[in-house]
Amino acid sequence: MGHINDKTNPNPWYWIPSLYLAEGIPYVMVMTVAGILFKRFGVSNTDIALYTSWWYLPWVIKPLWSPVVDLFKTKRWWITTMQFFIGIGLAGVALSLPGDDFFRYSLVFFWLLAFSSATHDTAADGFYMYGLTPRQQAYFVGIRSTFYRLALIIGQGLAVMLAGTLEKRLPLATAWSIAIGSLSILFFLFAIYHIFILPKPSDDKKAGQSRAFFQDFIDTFVSFFKKEHIGQALCFMLLFRLAESQLLKLASPFMLDSRTVGGLGLDTSEVGFIYGTIGIIALAAGGILGGIVTARKGLKYWLLGMTIAMNIPNLVYVYLAYAQPENLLLISSCVAVEQFGYGFGFTAYMLYLILFSAGEHKTAHYALCTGFMALGLMLPGMGSGYIQEHTSYLTFFLWVMFCTIPSFLLLHFIKIPENQPS
């Protein structure tokens, strides 16, 4: 780690919050807000699930793409450049919405947004280690997570609520163009701000000899697949979130769809409030509690309980599809229960990835684990809209409950170290 000179480098408080706001907003725009947008514009659930699931691909291949970030230019350069590209992608989406071929062109700009976001993640997380001393890294780990969650509230909550409010006064395309265009301007400001404010640590430089670098990368990649119990681990990474991967794609469309086709008939602002504020807060609370209890008793003790917490609360969607309640507080409470359970249970999944990655190449191996995690979301999600449109929301959510079974079966096969670090 290079020496951090406090006299020539800005206080981390000047750039950590803005950097992790910039990391979270484009991700939630691609993974969640795009589905809400397309639903409001009349795109079918089949197309929404198919195309938005494809956007996981940049995060699937991110571990393979990361050597390029290391080899060429500095991570500081990649961060500011990708923020400009994210701004361009958001601007492209905003400008394409009023046109007749909005879907085709917005897909292109969302692809740009997805690849720029995944590359920005790689550069930002690496820069975090270069730009801070080890003591600062430990101090700011919770702070960066807080601002990442705040970014989810801004994207999934405030931006959607703004669009919903404007929908009542302006044409649909204009309302969404203003909401997304505002985020585009924000990212151009992020990029300009970070050009001047990000530190310039001595260790932030491109890698040395490309041949040696790529050989090291290949050796690290091969060593991952030689790990003990790799087969069981890959099955766990790909299948543990089988139910969630499909629910994730149809939850917002279900809320927005009319009651005549089995939805709840909520407006855009209500969906933004439910998922972007109440849902995010419940998700964060569940994750915090999950971290506390696993630190005390370990993953092996909590694995079954967390698997139950992650899957069984999905039953609230079966209830919502069956009863179609109109009470917004009741609907919000159901989503809060599901999100809290998901946040609590997801701790087990992430901790397992950390434990499985332990060893000589733990950073690179963890990146590969997250790539398989994204693949486990991408593949099942692609067909979820087709299943729903050819059945009903109630049948689809019952299917989601059936898809929780592999999560429980996997518990009998995966191996968890007896002596786990806190």
XYZ file of C-alpha atoms in Angstrom:
422
model
C 0.000 0.000 0.000
C 1.425 3.359 -1.005
C 1.951 6.049 1.559
C -1.071 8.298 2.063
C 0.045 11.873 2.594
C -2.715 13.721 4.444
C -1.277 17.081 3.369
C -1.676 16.412 -0.358
C -4.724 14.131 -0.334
C -8.235 15.327 0.507
C -10.151 14.136 3.522
C -11.894 10.848 2.608
C -15.185 12.411 3.694
C -14.898 14.612 0.590
C -14.992 11.692 -1.831
C -16.147 8.411 -0.206
C -19.847 9.442 0.027
C -20.022 10.778 -3.551
C -18.087 7.812 -4.965
C -20.476 5.240 -3.490
C -23.538 7.263 -4.418
C -22.173 7.100 -7.956
C -21.679 3.341 -7.640
C -25.194 2.536 -6.430
C -27.417 4.768 -8.581
C -26.671 3.279 -12.042
C -26.961 -0.283 -10.717
C -30.449 0.270 -9.324
C -31.459 2.159 -12.480
C -30.523 -0.814 -14.647
C -31.797 -3.577 -12.374
C -34.994 -2.091 -10.950
C -36.013 1.298 -12.288
C -35.778 0.199 -15.935
C -38.459 -2.428 -15.267
C -40.780 0.171 -13.729
C -40.148 2.552 -16.624
C -40.845 -0.061 -19.297
C -43.989 -1.189 -17.508
C -45.327 2.356 -17.480
C -44.629 2.564 -21.224
C -46.640 -0.592 -21.932
C -43.814 -3.073 -22.551
C -44.830 -6.696 -21.892
C -43.617 -8.572 -18.817
C -41.962 -11.115 -21.118
C -39.795 -8.443 -22.744
C -39.127 -6.645 -19.464
C -37.828 -9.788 -17.755
C -35.857 -10.970 -20.790
C -34.028 -7.745 -21.603
C -33.424 -6.507 -18.079
C -32.018 -9.923 -17.136
C -29.522 -9.662 -19.998
C -28.168 -6.563 -18.299
C -26.700 -8.756 -15.568
C -24.130 -9.874 -18.149
C -21.617 -7.072 -17.428
C -21.572 -8.127 -13.765
C -21.259 -11.790 -14.793
C -18.142 -11.093 -16.860
C -16.784 -8.377 -14.566
C -14.117 -10.715 -13.105
C -12.854 -11.354 -16.656
C -12.990 -7.674 -17.576
C -11.241 -6.410 -14.433
C -7.676 -7.122 -15.722
C -8.293 -4.534 -18.449
C -9.008 -1.948 -15.738
C -5.720 -2.905 -14.064
C -3.651 -2.955 -17.253
C -4.733 0.280 -18.883
C -4.769 3.696 -17.244
C -5.324 4.310 -13.523
C -8.394 3.413 -11.492
C -8.891 7.124 -10.920
C -9.102 7.608 -14.704
C -11.557 4.717 -15.065
C -13.788 6.124 -12.310
C -14.189 9.592 -13.823
C -14.441 8.291 -17.398
C -17.143 5.774 -16.508
C -19.078 8.478 -14.660
C -19.119 10.513 -17.870
C -20.323 7.430 -19.784
C -23.016 6.782 -17.161
C -24.141 10.390 -17.620
C -24.248 9.853 -21.399
C -26.201 6.612 -20.965
C -28.783 8.266 -18.717
C -29.062 11.223 -21.084
C -29.565 8.828 -24.005
C -32.392 7.048 -22.181
C -34.032 10.365 -21.289
C -33.817 11.687 -24.860
C -35.022 8.441 -26.444
C -38.261 8.174 -24.445
C -40.353 10.690 -26.445
C -39.524 8.923 -29.750
C -41.525 6.222 -31.515
C -38.652 3.709 -31.252
C -37.970 4.517 -27.597
C -37.711 0.842 -26.570
C -35.031 -0.037 -29.112
C -32.892 3.016 -28.420
C -33.328 2.955 -24.659
C -32.139 -0.683 -24.633
C -28.890 0.437 -26.284
C -28.339 3.213 -23.761
C -29.194 0.927 -20.829
C -26.560 -1.506 -22.141
C -24.032 1.348 -22.105
C -25.186 2.179 -18.600
C -24.791 -1.439 -17.433
C -21.254 -1.900 -18.798
C -20.154 1.504 -17.518
C -21.628 0.753 -14.088
C -19.959 -2.666 -13.790
C -16.597 -1.188 -14.861
C -17.056 1.688 -12.422
C -17.691 -0.850 -9.625
C -14.375 -2.565 -10.348
C -12.401 0.683 -10.441
C -14.097 2.235 -7.399
C -13.687 -0.810 -5.144
C -10.020 -1.096 -6.133
C -9.425 2.613 -5.677
C -10.923 2.388 -2.184
C -7.931 0.260 -1.156
C -5.389 2.503 -2.865
C -6.797 5.822 -1.673
C -7.068 4.943 2.036
C -4.742 3.624 4.700
C -5.703 0.225 6.171
C -7.066 1.994 9.244
C -9.168 4.328 7.099
C -10.449 1.373 5.062
C -11.797 -0.243 8.228
C -13.298 3.033 9.444
C -15.102 3.858 6.190
C -16.423 0.387 5.292
C -19.733 1.033 7.038
C -19.914 4.581 5.711
C -19.492 3.487 2.116
C -22.223 0.862 2.590
C -24.540 3.511 4.024
C -24.093 5.809 1.033
C -24.520 2.876 -1.360
C -27.889 2.160 0.275
C -28.726 5.862 0.098
C -28.024 5.644 -3.637
C -30.641 2.891 -3.900
C -33.158 5.170 -2.182
C -32.306 8.001 -4.586
C -32.630 5.817 -7.690
C -35.400 3.402 -6.758
C -37.260 5.816 -4.488
C -36.835 9.521 -5.174
C -36.322 9.311 -8.947
C -39.340 7.038 -9.407
C -41.463 9.171 -7.083
C -40.427 12.282 -9.037
C -41.439 10.616 -12.293
C -44.741 9.543 -10.734
C -45.477 13.057 -9.495
C -44.661 14.570 -12.900
C -46.823 11.954 -14.644
C -49.903 13.624 -13.114
C -49.051 16.976 -14.743
C -47.053 16.152 -17.874
C -47.040 13.564 -20.670
C -45.571 10.219 -19.588
C -42.446 10.497 -21.743
C -41.739 14.044 -20.581
C -42.131 13.102 -16.917
C -39.665 10.232 -17.126
C -37.260 12.196 -19.331
C -37.040 14.890 -16.659
C -36.510 12.361 -13.846
C -33.787 10.409 -15.664
C -32.275 13.548 -17.197
C -31.817 14.950 -13.688
C -29.706 11.914 -12.784
C -27.724 12.373 -15.994
C -26.800 15.911 -14.959
C -25.883 14.607 -11.505
C -23.387 12.164 -13.039
C -21.699 14.787 -15.171
C -21.285 16.790 -11.955
C -19.945 13.682 -10.169
C -17.341 13.194 -12.902
C -16.189 16.827 -12.851
C -16.101 16.875 -9.054
C -14.081 13.660 -8.829
C -11.553 14.842 -11.419
C -10.529 17.509 -8.916
C -11.247 15.879 -5.539
C -10.131 12.233 -5.812
C -6.686 11.628 -4.310
C -3.758 10.531 -6.460
C -2.207 7.628 -4.528
C 1.164 6.413 -5.762
C -0.046 2.793 -5.984
C -2.827 3.703 -8.435
C -1.040 2.912 -11.661
C -1.518 0.452 -14.458
C -0.070 -3.036 -14.100
C 3.393 -3.944 -15.291
C 4.209 -6.457 -18.018
C 0.965 -7.541 -19.666
C 2.173 -11.098 -20.380
C 3.104 -11.741 -16.742
C -0.061 -10.041 -15.576
C -2.330 -12.152 -17.746
C -0.449 -15.308 -16.784
C -1.058 -14.519 -13.122
C -4.707 -13.915 -13.920
C -5.049 -17.255 -15.715
C -3.319 -19.072 -12.842
C -5.700 -17.418 -10.372
C -8.695 -18.331 -12.533
C -7.614 -21.970 -12.798
C -6.929 -22.203 -9.060
C -10.549 -21.173 -8.390
C -11.884 -24.227 -10.207
C -9.430 -26.471 -8.349
C -10.866 -25.490 -4.978
C -12.210 -28.273 -2.809
C -15.984 -28.840 -3.153
C -16.139 -26.509 -6.172
C -19.107 -28.414 -7.657
C -21.303 -27.985 -4.596
C -20.221 -24.358 -4.273
C -21.158 -23.505 -7.870
C -24.554 -25.147 -7.456
C -25.112 -23.072 -4.323
C -24.076 -19.841 -6.053
C -26.313 -20.487 -9.060
C -29.405 -21.963 -7.392
C -29.706 -20.486 -3.912
C -31.417 -17.384 -5.319
C -33.542 -19.229 -7.901
C -36.835 -17.980 -6.453
C -35.639 -14.429 -5.802
C -34.172 -14.067 -9.313
C -37.668 -14.448 -10.780
C -39.582 -12.539 -8.115
C -37.218 -9.595 -8.542
C -38.242 -9.118 -12.176
C -42.014 -9.170 -11.672
C -42.568 -7.540 -8.271
C -42.777 -3.961 -9.573
C -44.802 -4.846 -12.715
C -47.237 -6.714 -10.430
C -47.701 -3.601 -8.335
C -48.252 -1.426 -11.421
C -50.476 -3.755 -13.455
C -54.214 -3.135 -13.347
C -56.392 -5.142 -10.993
C -58.279 -6.609 -13.950
C -55.178 -8.585 -14.982
C -54.280 -9.596 -11.421
C -52.076 -6.665 -10.401
C -52.541 -4.159 -7.607
C -53.107 -1.079 -9.783
C -50.750 1.239 -7.866
C -49.367 4.400 -9.432
C -45.688 5.110 -10.069
C -45.159 7.276 -6.984
C -46.644 4.619 -4.696
C -44.356 1.928 -6.118
C -41.354 4.241 -5.744
C -42.271 4.890 -2.124
C -42.871 1.216 -1.267
C -39.713 -0.207 -2.834
C -37.443 2.825 -2.745
C -37.943 3.843 0.878
C -39.780 1.291 3.037
C -38.332 -1.652 1.127
C -34.742 -0.380 1.208
C -34.931 0.454 4.921
C -36.307 -3.018 5.739
C -33.659 -4.624 3.525
C -30.866 -2.728 5.277
C -32.261 -3.566 8.736
C -32.405 -7.261 7.861
C -28.850 -7.183 6.557
C -27.524 -5.431 9.664
C -29.243 -7.932 11.961
C -27.931 -10.803 9.850
C -24.377 -9.526 10.217
C -24.747 -9.173 13.982
C -26.122 -12.668 14.621
C -23.657 -14.467 12.313
C -20.769 -12.680 13.992
C -21.895 -14.198 17.296
C -22.920 -17.726 16.355
C -21.394 -18.283 12.911
C -22.871 -19.187 9.544
C -23.322 -22.890 10.224
C -25.617 -22.150 13.170
C -27.761 -19.649 11.245
C -27.747 -21.155 7.736
C -31.113 -22.932 7.948
C -32.807 -20.012 9.701
C -31.495 -17.557 7.121
C -32.584 -19.786 4.257
C -36.092 -19.843 5.746
C -36.015 -16.047 6.212
C -34.965 -15.500 2.611
C -37.586 -17.759 1.019
C -40.727 -18.174 3.137
C -41.635 -14.429 3.240
C -42.153 -14.651 -0.537
C -45.562 -15.991 0.479
C -46.679 -12.382 0.955
C -46.845 -12.075 -2.839
C -49.077 -15.133 -3.042
C -51.373 -13.393 -0.555
C -51.232 -10.063 -2.396
C -52.021 -11.727 -5.742
C -54.896 -13.681 -4.193
C -56.488 -10.929 -2.079
C -55.497 -7.872 -4.172
C -55.810 -5.527 -1.165
C -56.219 -1.799 -1.747
C -54.787 -0.640 1.583
C -51.375 0.912 0.861
C -50.186 0.392 4.452
C -50.981 -3.332 4.247
C -49.198 -3.670 0.901
C -46.187 -1.752 2.228
C -46.079 -3.955 5.333
C -46.059 -7.112 3.218
C -43.173 -5.784 1.110
C -41.305 -4.750 4.283
C -41.629 -8.275 5.704
C -40.343 -9.820 2.475
C -37.477 -7.339 2.144
C -36.435 -7.693 5.786
C -36.377 -11.481 5.443
C -34.420 -11.208 2.212
C -31.864 -8.863 3.770
C -31.461 -11.161 6.773
C -31.192 -14.330 4.689
C -28.928 -12.847 2.032
C -26.268 -12.414 4.717
C -25.800 -16.193 4.678
C -25.248 -16.200 0.930
C -22.665 -13.414 0.990
C -20.847 -14.840 3.998
C -20.613 -18.197 2.245
C -19.004 -16.506 -0.769
C -16.472 -14.843 1.528
C -15.656 -18.121 3.290
C -15.357 -20.040 0.027
C -13.069 -17.340 -1.415
C -10.648 -17.515 1.523
C -7.098 -18.357 0.561
C -4.182 -17.030 -1.448
C -6.280 -15.293 -4.142
C -9.266 -14.343 -2.024
C -9.990 -11.002 -3.764
C -9.974 -12.469 -7.279
C -11.846 -15.587 -6.171
C -14.500 -13.482 -4.471
C -14.941 -11.538 -7.716
C -15.498 -14.834 -9.552
C -18.061 -15.837 -6.926
C -19.989 -12.612 -7.482
C -19.878 -13.285 -11.223
C -21.570 -16.646 -10.697
C -24.015 -14.921 -8.342
C -24.998 -12.536 -11.158
C -25.313 -15.474 -13.566
C -27.662 -17.158 -11.080
C -29.885 -14.077 -11.257
C -29.602 -13.592 -15.007
C -30.596 -16.997 -16.391
C -33.789 -17.715 -14.392
C -34.896 -14.096 -14.609
C -34.922 -14.138 -18.409
C -37.905 -16.487 -18.622
C -39.868 -15.245 -15.621
C -41.954 -12.766 -17.599
C -42.935 -15.441 -20.111
C -44.073 -17.744 -17.286
C -46.175 -15.010 -15.713
C -47.817 -13.854 -18.945
C -48.781 -17.408 -19.890
C -50.298 -18.150 -16.470
C -51.313 -15.468 -13.962
C -49.682 -13.501 -11.168
C -51.088 -15.873 -8.559
C -49.800 -18.957 -10.398
C -46.456 -17.258 -10.985
C -45.946 -16.472 -7.299
C -46.879 -20.068 -6.427
C -44.218 -21.139 -8.945
C -41.751 -18.839 -7.158
C -42.517 -20.648 -3.898
C -41.861 -23.996 -5.619
C -38.494 -22.621 -6.768
C -37.448 -22.108 -3.142
C -37.052 -25.898 -2.752
C -33.507 -26.067 -4.266
C -32.309 -23.565 -1.653
C -33.213 -25.987 1.129
C -31.907 -29.072 -0.688
C -28.527 -27.411 -1.199
C -28.026 -27.099 2.560
C -27.346 -30.850 2.747
C -24.472 -30.667 0.271
C -22.457 -27.517 0.849
C -19.464 -27.573 3.181
C -18.939 -24.760 5.663
C -15.673 -24.408 7.635
C -16.042 -25.272 11.308
C -13.812 -22.444 12.498
C -15.104 -19.307 10.884
C -13.676 -15.836 11.310
C -16.028 -13.379 12.998
